[in-house]
Tab-separated table of C-alpha atoms in Angstrom:
chain	number	residue	atom	x	y	z
A	261	ARG	CA	0.002	-0.006	-0.005
A	262	GLU	CA	2.818	2.363	0.741
A	263	LEU	CA	4.555	1.634	-2.579
A	264	GLN	CA	1.262	2.220	-4.412
A	265	ALA	CA	1.042	5.735	-2.971
A	266	LEU	CA	4.589	6.499	-4.009
A	267	ILE	CA	4.142	5.500	-7.667
A	268	GLU	CA	0.853	7.221	-8.436
A	269	LEU	CA	1.465	9.821	-11.176
A	270	PRO	CA	-0.783	12.230	-12.944
A	271	ARG	CA	-2.154	11.120	-16.324
A	272	LEU	CA	-1.933	13.561	-19.168
A	273	GLU	CA	-5.295	13.321	-20.875
A	274	PRO	CA	-5.790	14.436	-24.535
A	275	THR	CA	-7.498	17.799	-24.984
A	276	ALA	CA	-11.157	17.811	-25.947
A	277	ASP	CA	-10.468	19.333	-29.358
A	278	ALA	CA	-7.595	16.973	-30.224
A	279	ASP	CA	-7.746	15.929	-33.882
A	280	GLY	CA	-6.975	12.429	-34.950
A	281	VAL	CA	-4.091	11.648	-37.267
A	282	ASN	CA	-4.980	12.163	-40.938
A	283	GLY	CA	-4.181	9.662	-43.606
A	284	ARG	CA	-1.010	11.223	-44.935
A	285	LEU	CA	0.571	11.598	-41.489
A	286	ALA	CA	-0.400	8.025	-40.422
A	287	TRP	CA	0.941	6.360	-43.544
A	288	GLY	CA	3.315	3.578	-42.656
A	289	MET	CA	2.552	3.681	-38.920
A	290	PRO	CA	1.573	0.380	-37.277
A	291	GLY	CA	-1.640	0.701	-35.282
A	292	ARG	CA	-0.215	0.550	-31.801
A	293	LYS	CA	2.789	2.752	-32.734
A	294	GLN	CA	0.391	5.298	-34.141
A	295	ALA	CA	-1.634	5.364	-30.984
A	296	GLN	CA	1.498	5.788	-28.799
A	297	ALA	CA	2.933	8.513	-31.044
A	298	GLU	CA	-0.321	10.379	-31.028
A	299	ALA	CA	-0.671	10.175	-27.190
A	300	PHE	CA	2.900	11.366	-26.789
A	301	ALA	CA	2.504	14.227	-29.198
A	302	GLU	CA	-0.697	15.284	-27.466
A	303	ALA	CA	1.174	15.318	-24.106
A	304	VAL	CA	3.889	17.725	-25.373
A	305	ASP	CA	3.273	21.298	-24.318
A	306	GLU	CA	3.577	24.300	-26.676
A	307	ILE	CA	6.720	24.012	-28.810
A	308	ASP	CA	8.656	27.296	-29.410
A	309	SER	CA	11.909	25.878	-30.897
A	310	PRO	CA	12.913	23.679	-33.785
A	311	ILE	CA	12.573	20.017	-32.848
A	312	THR	CA	15.195	17.252	-32.756
A	313	GLU	CA	13.764	13.737	-32.765
A	314	TRP	CA	16.266	11.443	-31.061
A	315	CYS	CA	16.538	7.803	-32.222
A	316	ALA	CA	13.738	8.599	-34.636
A	317	GLY	CA	13.493	5.425	-36.702
A	318	LYS	CA	11.225	6.403	-39.649
A	319	GLY	CA	10.299	9.632	-37.788
A	320	HIS	CA	6.677	8.882	-37.041
A	321	LEU	CA	6.628	11.071	-33.917
A	322	GLY	CA	8.548	13.864	-35.581
A	323	ARG	CA	6.094	13.832	-38.466
A	324	LEU	CA	3.156	14.380	-36.109
A	325	LEU	CA	4.935	17.169	-34.232
A	326	ALA	CA	5.973	18.887	-37.424
A	327	ALA	CA	2.378	19.052	-38.532
A	328	ARG	CA	0.992	20.148	-35.172
A	329	SER	CA	3.663	22.635	-34.107
A	330	GLN	CA	4.589	24.108	-37.498
A	331	GLN	CA	8.201	23.811	-36.340
A	332	PRO	CA	10.935	22.286	-38.469
A	333	VAL	CA	11.951	18.798	-37.355
A	334	LEU	CA	15.377	17.130	-37.549
A	335	SER	CA	15.096	13.354	-37.097
A	336	LEU	CA	18.278	11.550	-36.039
A	337	ASP	CA	18.804	7.806	-36.452
A	338	PHE	CA	21.737	5.440	-36.979
A	339	ASP	CA	19.988	3.312	-39.639
A	340	ALA	CA	20.435	4.796	-43.102
A	341	THR	CA	17.511	2.738	-44.562
A	342	LEU	CA	15.070	4.018	-41.878
A	343	CYS	CA	16.244	7.607	-42.631
A	344	ARG	CA	15.549	7.202	-46.375
A	345	GLU	CA	12.117	5.698	-45.660
A	346	GLY	CA	11.373	8.490	-43.193
A	347	GLU	CA	12.283	11.149	-45.821
A	348	LEU	CA	9.724	9.585	-48.280
A	349	LEU	CA	7.032	9.561	-45.568
A	350	ALA	CA	7.784	13.221	-44.674
A	351	GLU	CA	7.599	14.193	-48.342
A	352	ARG	CA	4.300	12.388	-48.740
A	353	ALA	CA	2.920	14.177	-45.603
A	354	HIS	CA	4.169	17.566	-46.798
A	355	VAL	CA	5.874	18.385	-43.472
A	356	ASP	CA	9.134	20.207	-42.737
A	357	GLN	CA	11.129	17.227	-41.587
A	358	ARG	CA	14.699	16.210	-42.585
A	359	PHE	CA	16.755	13.264	-41.510
A	360	VAL	CA	20.363	12.882	-40.495
A	361	ARG	CA	22.125	9.581	-40.126
A	362	ALA	CA	24.118	9.765	-36.859
A	363	ASP	CA	25.098	7.622	-33.886
A	364	ALA	CA	23.276	8.851	-30.814
A	365	LEU	CA	26.115	7.557	-28.620
A	366	ASP	CA	28.736	9.675	-30.460
A	367	GLU	CA	29.271	12.954	-28.502
A	368	SER	CA	29.184	14.913	-31.770
A	369	SER	CA	25.454	14.072	-32.132
A	370	ALA	CA	24.732	16.375	-29.174
A	371	GLY	CA	25.438	19.265	-31.503
A	372	HIS	CA	21.975	18.627	-32.991
A	373	LEU	CA	20.356	19.501	-29.598
A	374	ALA	CA	21.704	23.045	-29.077
A	375	GLY	CA	18.875	25.417	-28.405
A	376	ARG	CA	16.329	22.922	-29.762
A	377	HIS	CA	13.319	21.017	-28.417
A	378	ALA	CA	14.393	17.362	-28.050
A	379	VAL	CA	11.878	14.537	-28.163
A	380	ALA	CA	12.315	10.813	-27.852
A	381	LEU	CA	9.607	8.075	-27.625
A	382	HIS	CA	10.947	4.860	-26.166
A	383	ALA	CA	14.677	5.553	-26.509
A	384	CYS	CA	16.601	2.663	-24.861
A	385	GLY	CA	19.127	2.716	-22.043
A	386	ASP	CA	22.324	4.442	-23.015
A	387	LEU	CA	20.621	6.161	-25.967
A	388	HIS	CA	18.275	8.232	-23.798
A	389	LEU	CA	21.080	8.901	-21.257
A	390	ALA	CA	23.168	10.289	-24.161
A	391	LEU	CA	20.148	12.496	-24.971
A	392	LEU	CA	19.869	13.812	-21.398
A	393	ARG	CA	23.593	14.521	-21.128
A	394	GLY	CA	23.745	16.105	-24.544
A	395	ALA	CA	20.721	18.260	-23.833
A	396	VAL	CA	22.246	19.583	-20.567
A	397	ALA	CA	25.694	20.183	-22.213
A	398	ARG	CA	24.239	21.920	-25.284
A	399	HIS	CA	21.485	23.832	-23.407
A	400	ALA	CA	18.548	22.304	-25.242
A	401	ALA	CA	15.458	24.566	-24.879
A	402	ALA	CA	13.258	21.592	-23.871
A	403	VAL	CA	13.195	17.852	-23.477
A	404	ASP	CA	10.167	15.445	-23.741
A	405	LEU	CA	11.209	11.904	-23.202
A	406	SER	CA	9.661	8.506	-22.628
A	407	PRO	CA	12.530	6.227	-21.504
A	408	CYS	CA	12.648	2.523	-22.150
A	409	CYS	CA	14.891	-0.593	-21.712
A	410	TYR	CA	17.062	0.773	-18.941
A	411	TYR	CA	19.108	-2.451	-18.944
A	412	ARG	CA	20.503	-1.716	-22.472
A	413	THR	CA	23.720	-0.225	-21.258
A	414	LEU	CA	27.424	-0.969	-21.469
A	415	ASP	CA	27.829	-0.562	-17.707
A	416	ALA	CA	27.668	-3.724	-15.649
A	417	ALA	CA	26.111	-1.745	-12.735
A	418	TYR	CA	23.892	1.274	-12.769
A	419	ARG	CA	25.386	4.610	-11.940
A	420	PRO	CA	22.788	7.063	-10.655
A	421	LEU	CA	22.810	10.490	-12.239
A	422	ASN	CA	22.570	12.215	-8.839
A	423	PRO	CA	24.746	11.937	-5.736
A	424	GLU	CA	21.644	11.070	-3.597
A	425	GLY	CA	21.111	7.934	-5.619
A	426	THR	CA	22.727	5.298	-3.569
A	427	LEU	CA	20.671	2.396	-4.859
A	428	GLN	CA	22.999	-0.251	-6.356
A	429	LEU	CA	21.509	-2.028	-9.354
A	430	THR	CA	22.859	-4.663	-11.707
A	431	ARG	CA	22.005	-4.900	-15.328
A	432	ASP	CA	19.718	-7.788	-14.553
A	433	GLU	CA	17.822	-5.743	-11.981
A	434	LEU	CA	17.531	-2.936	-14.558
A	435	HIS	CA	15.648	-5.390	-16.732
A	436	LEU	CA	12.907	-5.781	-14.130
A	437	PRO	CA	10.977	-2.590	-14.919
A	438	VAL	CA	10.399	-3.618	-18.501
A	439	THR	CA	9.168	-7.199	-17.919
A	440	ASP	CA	5.508	-6.134	-17.828
A	441	THR	CA	3.565	-7.883	-20.610
A	442	ALA	CA	0.307	-5.937	-20.445
A	443	THR	CA	0.188	-5.513	-24.225
A	444	ALA	CA	1.254	-9.056	-25.115
A	445	GLY	CA	-1.406	-11.198	-26.854
A	446	ALA	CA	-2.476	-14.654	-25.716
A	447	ARG	CA	-0.241	-16.332	-28.320
A	448	ASP	CA	2.800	-14.349	-27.221
A	449	ARG	CA	2.203	-15.360	-23.646
A	450	ARG	CA	1.850	-19.006	-24.562
A	451	LEU	CA	5.122	-18.958	-26.463
A	452	ARG	CA	6.831	-17.151	-23.599
A	453	ASP	CA	5.633	-19.796	-21.112
A	454	ARG	CA	6.617	-22.675	-23.385
A	455	ALA	CA	10.093	-21.247	-23.983
A	456	MET	CA	10.615	-20.878	-20.217
A	457	ALA	CA	9.389	-24.397	-19.458
A	458	TRP	CA	11.552	-25.965	-22.202
A	459	LYS	CA	14.626	-24.068	-21.129
A	460	LEU	CA	14.140	-25.142	-17.531
A	461	ALA	CA	13.726	-28.739	-18.749
A	462	PHE	CA	16.959	-28.494	-20.702
A	463	VAL	CA	18.707	-27.234	-17.614
A	464	GLN	CA	17.677	-30.455	-15.840
A	465	LEU	CA	18.759	-32.551	-18.879
A	466	ARG	CA	22.148	-30.846	-19.069
A	467	GLU	CA	22.748	-31.343	-15.333
A	468	ALA	CA	21.786	-35.025	-15.489
A	469	LEU	CA	23.821	-35.893	-18.569
A	470	ALA	CA	26.824	-33.552	-18.385
A	471	ASN	CA	26.919	-32.584	-14.667
A	472	VAL	CA	26.641	-28.923	-15.643
A	473	PRO	CA	25.445	-26.733	-12.728
A	474	SER	CA	21.925	-25.381	-13.147
A	475	THR	CA	23.220	-21.862	-12.498
A	476	ARG	CA	25.241	-21.795	-15.717
A	477	THR	CA	23.527	-19.786	-18.407
A	478	PHE	CA	23.516	-20.443	-22.215
A	479	LYS	CA	23.002	-18.258	-25.258
A	480	PRO	CA	19.520	-17.295	-26.355
A	481	VAL	CA	17.550	-19.908	-28.297
A	482	PRO	CA	16.006	-18.935	-31.656
A	483	ALA	CA	12.289	-18.440	-31.217
A	484	SER	CA	11.660	-20.345	-34.424
A	485	TRP	CA	12.889	-23.569	-32.765
A	486	LEU	CA	9.718	-23.677	-30.601
A	487	SER	CA	7.792	-24.990	-33.637
A	488	LEU	CA	10.051	-28.099	-33.838
A	489	GLY	CA	8.471	-29.868	-30.890
A	490	PHE	CA	10.055	-30.547	-27.505
A	491	GLU	CA	12.346	-33.474	-28.345
A	492	VAL	CA	13.784	-31.906	-31.493
A	493	TRP	CA	14.205	-28.593	-29.700
A	494	CYS	CA	16.120	-30.278	-26.900
A	495	ARG	CA	18.337	-32.325	-29.227
A	496	GLN	CA	19.293	-29.228	-31.249
A	497	LEU	CA	20.048	-27.218	-28.182
A	498	ALA	CA	22.062	-30.141	-26.712
A	499	ALA	CA	24.070	-30.395	-29.928
A	500	ARG	CA	24.745	-26.666	-29.826
A	501	GLU	CA	25.820	-26.816	-26.162
A	502	GLY	CA	27.922	-29.938	-26.562
A	503	VAL	CA	25.732	-32.248	-24.510
A	504	ALA	CA	25.520	-35.858	-25.672
A	505	VAL	CA	21.959	-37.144	-25.589
A	506	PRO	CA	21.123	-40.911	-25.733
A	507	VAL	CA	18.962	-42.307	-28.498
A	508	HIS	CA	16.089	-43.171	-26.043
A	509	TYR	CA	15.090	-40.741	-23.337
A	510	ASP	CA	11.895	-40.150	-21.347
A	511	TRP	CA	10.972	-36.838	-23.081
A	512	PRO	CA	7.401	-36.624	-21.693
A	513	ALA	CA	8.713	-36.832	-18.102
A	514	LEU	CA	11.396	-34.187	-18.855
A	515	GLU	CA	8.868	-31.771	-20.376
A	516	ALA	CA	6.538	-32.310	-17.410
A	517	HIS	CA	9.376	-31.383	-15.101
A	518	GLY	CA	10.071	-28.226	-17.141
A	519	TRP	CA	6.400	-27.136	-16.821
A	520	GLN	CA	6.419	-27.790	-13.082
A	521	ARG	CA	9.564	-25.648	-12.678
A	522	GLN	CA	7.998	-22.962	-14.858
A	523	ARG	CA	5.036	-22.677	-12.533
A	524	GLU	CA	7.324	-22.433	-9.541
A	525	VAL	CA	9.435	-19.730	-11.194
A	526	MET	CA	6.380	-17.691	-12.115
A	527	ARG	CA	5.060	-17.814	-8.503
A	528	LEU	CA	8.429	-16.769	-7.160
A	529	SER	CA	8.638	-13.875	-9.698
A	530	LEU	CA	5.557	-12.285	-8.092
A	531	VAL	CA	7.754	-11.147	-5.290
A	532	ARG	CA	10.073	-9.276	-7.747
A	533	HIS	CA	7.070	-7.864	-9.641
A	534	VAL	CA	5.896	-5.973	-6.601
A	535	PHE	CA	8.891	-3.650	-7.126
A	536	ARG	CA	8.688	-3.478	-10.945
A	537	ARG	CA	6.832	-0.174	-11.215
A	538	PRO	CA	8.442	1.485	-8.116
A	539	LEU	CA	11.877	0.809	-9.602
A	540	GLU	CA	10.879	2.240	-12.953
A	541	VAL	CA	9.491	5.391	-11.289
A	542	TRP	CA	12.738	5.675	-9.202
A	543	LEU	CA	14.790	5.517	-12.450
A	544	ALA	CA	12.615	8.157	-14.086
A	545	LEU	CA	12.953	10.404	-11.004
A	546	ASP	CA	16.704	10.060	-11.166
A	547	ARG	CA	16.550	11.419	-14.737
A	548	ALA	CA	14.065	14.164	-13.797
A	549	LEU	CA	16.254	15.352	-10.889
A	550	TYR	CA	19.288	15.409	-13.138
A	551	LEU	CA	17.472	17.783	-15.451
A	552	GLU	CA	16.204	19.905	-12.550
A	553	ARG	CA	19.781	20.322	-11.181
A	554	ALA	CA	20.784	21.523	-14.631
A	555	GLY	CA	18.279	24.328	-14.621
A	556	TYR	CA	15.121	22.807	-16.103
A	557	ARG	CA	11.536	22.913	-14.863
A	558	VAL	CA	10.573	19.254	-14.836
A	559	ARG	CA	7.399	17.234	-14.555
A	560	LEU	CA	6.890	13.516	-14.449
A	561	ALA	CA	3.592	12.010	-15.593
A	562	GLU	CA	2.029	9.259	-17.620
A	563	PHE	CA	1.243	10.085	-21.257
A	564	CYS	CA	-1.097	7.161	-21.766
A	565	GLY	CA	-2.652	4.130	-20.067
A	566	ARG	CA	-0.622	0.940	-19.591
A	567	GLU	CA	-2.946	-0.961	-21.860
A	568	LEU	CA	-1.477	1.063	-24.756
A	569	THR	CA	2.051	0.598	-23.449
A	570	PRO	CA	3.451	-0.203	-20.025
A	571	ARG	CA	6.397	2.163	-20.820
A	572	ASN	CA	4.096	5.220	-20.415
A	573	LEU	CA	6.319	7.480	-18.224
A	574	PHE	CA	6.718	10.957	-19.605
A	575	ILE	CA	9.593	13.302	-18.506
A	576	SER	CA	8.981	16.823	-19.679
A	577	ALA	CA	11.567	19.561	-19.032
A	578	ARG	CA	11.812	23.260	-20.024
A	579	LEU	CA	14.931	25.274	-19.632
A	580	ALA	CA	14.308	27.869	-16.941
A	581	SER	CA	15.719	31.374	-16.826
A	582	ARG	CA	18.716	31.958	-14.545
A	583	CYS	CA	16.547	33.621	-11.964
A	584	GLU	CA	14.039	30.737	-12.015
A	585	HIS	CA	16.877	28.206	-11.739
A	586	ASN	CA	18.436	29.963	-8.701
A	587	LEU	CA	15.063	30.016	-6.984
A	588	ALA	CA	14.445	26.309	-7.749
A	589	ILE	CA	17.882	25.204	-6.520
A	590	SER	CA	17.424	27.350	-3.306
A	591	SER	CA	14.007	25.733	-2.685
A	592	PHE	CA	15.461	22.275	-3.353
A	593	MET	CA	18.319	22.824	-0.937
A	594	ASP	CA	15.932	24.020	1.790
């Protein structure tokens, strides 16, 4: 109950006169991505500066913001093919949007943030941290960010952005906040459960035949193998991992063991899941406080419901005047 009170955030509801996305702007957008981009764009306050779309992909979000704000948009992405496709979509939609192929992790990319309004929808790990650091270093006028995949980082352990952040987190623990499957369909959940059960069964097989400790990990298994059936799946994985399997084996008993272990693991995971959202909010607050210290007015909210995407946190920051910044820091220190 105490945790629930700590993680309740305001929801940014769309305005009553919000227009839907017209056909030209929505061209090439998958349905769920369109809904997410539209909700994010609706959450963005008035835009007074040219926009930089960070890790843009095909620039779906930038295309919406270019049409709504009448500000020019520069969309940055590492993939040249996505940039070319985005340029065609922008031309079709008749919006002022250009693309630049650049590595968001390269410090030189921060030059595209100077004095501009930076936006990023579901930028992962080190990519959104590079955005925050670049925005602060180049004095971006504003930042609107929905972070994602905090575990996608080169660091083995999380380094908080603020000195008060003493929580020590491993990369595995950083994965916890993004394990919510609220938007996964029934088929995806069945495949997830089957993959877990079969992997746990293989751990038992490997331990019995090769005396390999159950704690030893193995490389990811191609999802396409799940269609092969349990015995073939096990034999292929055993061959890959160098485990000799006899011609005859009690495969039904082994698979039943895997499913039993899967149910046990899922029950134990409930304890971890209690802390899933609180940890995600803590990570977002670490980012928000970093921006506040750098002179930004910051708010943290939800830009949509979790049924649209569980990664619905929205960090919105506006560069304050020097006077406002001094007052904010004074208030914070008090």
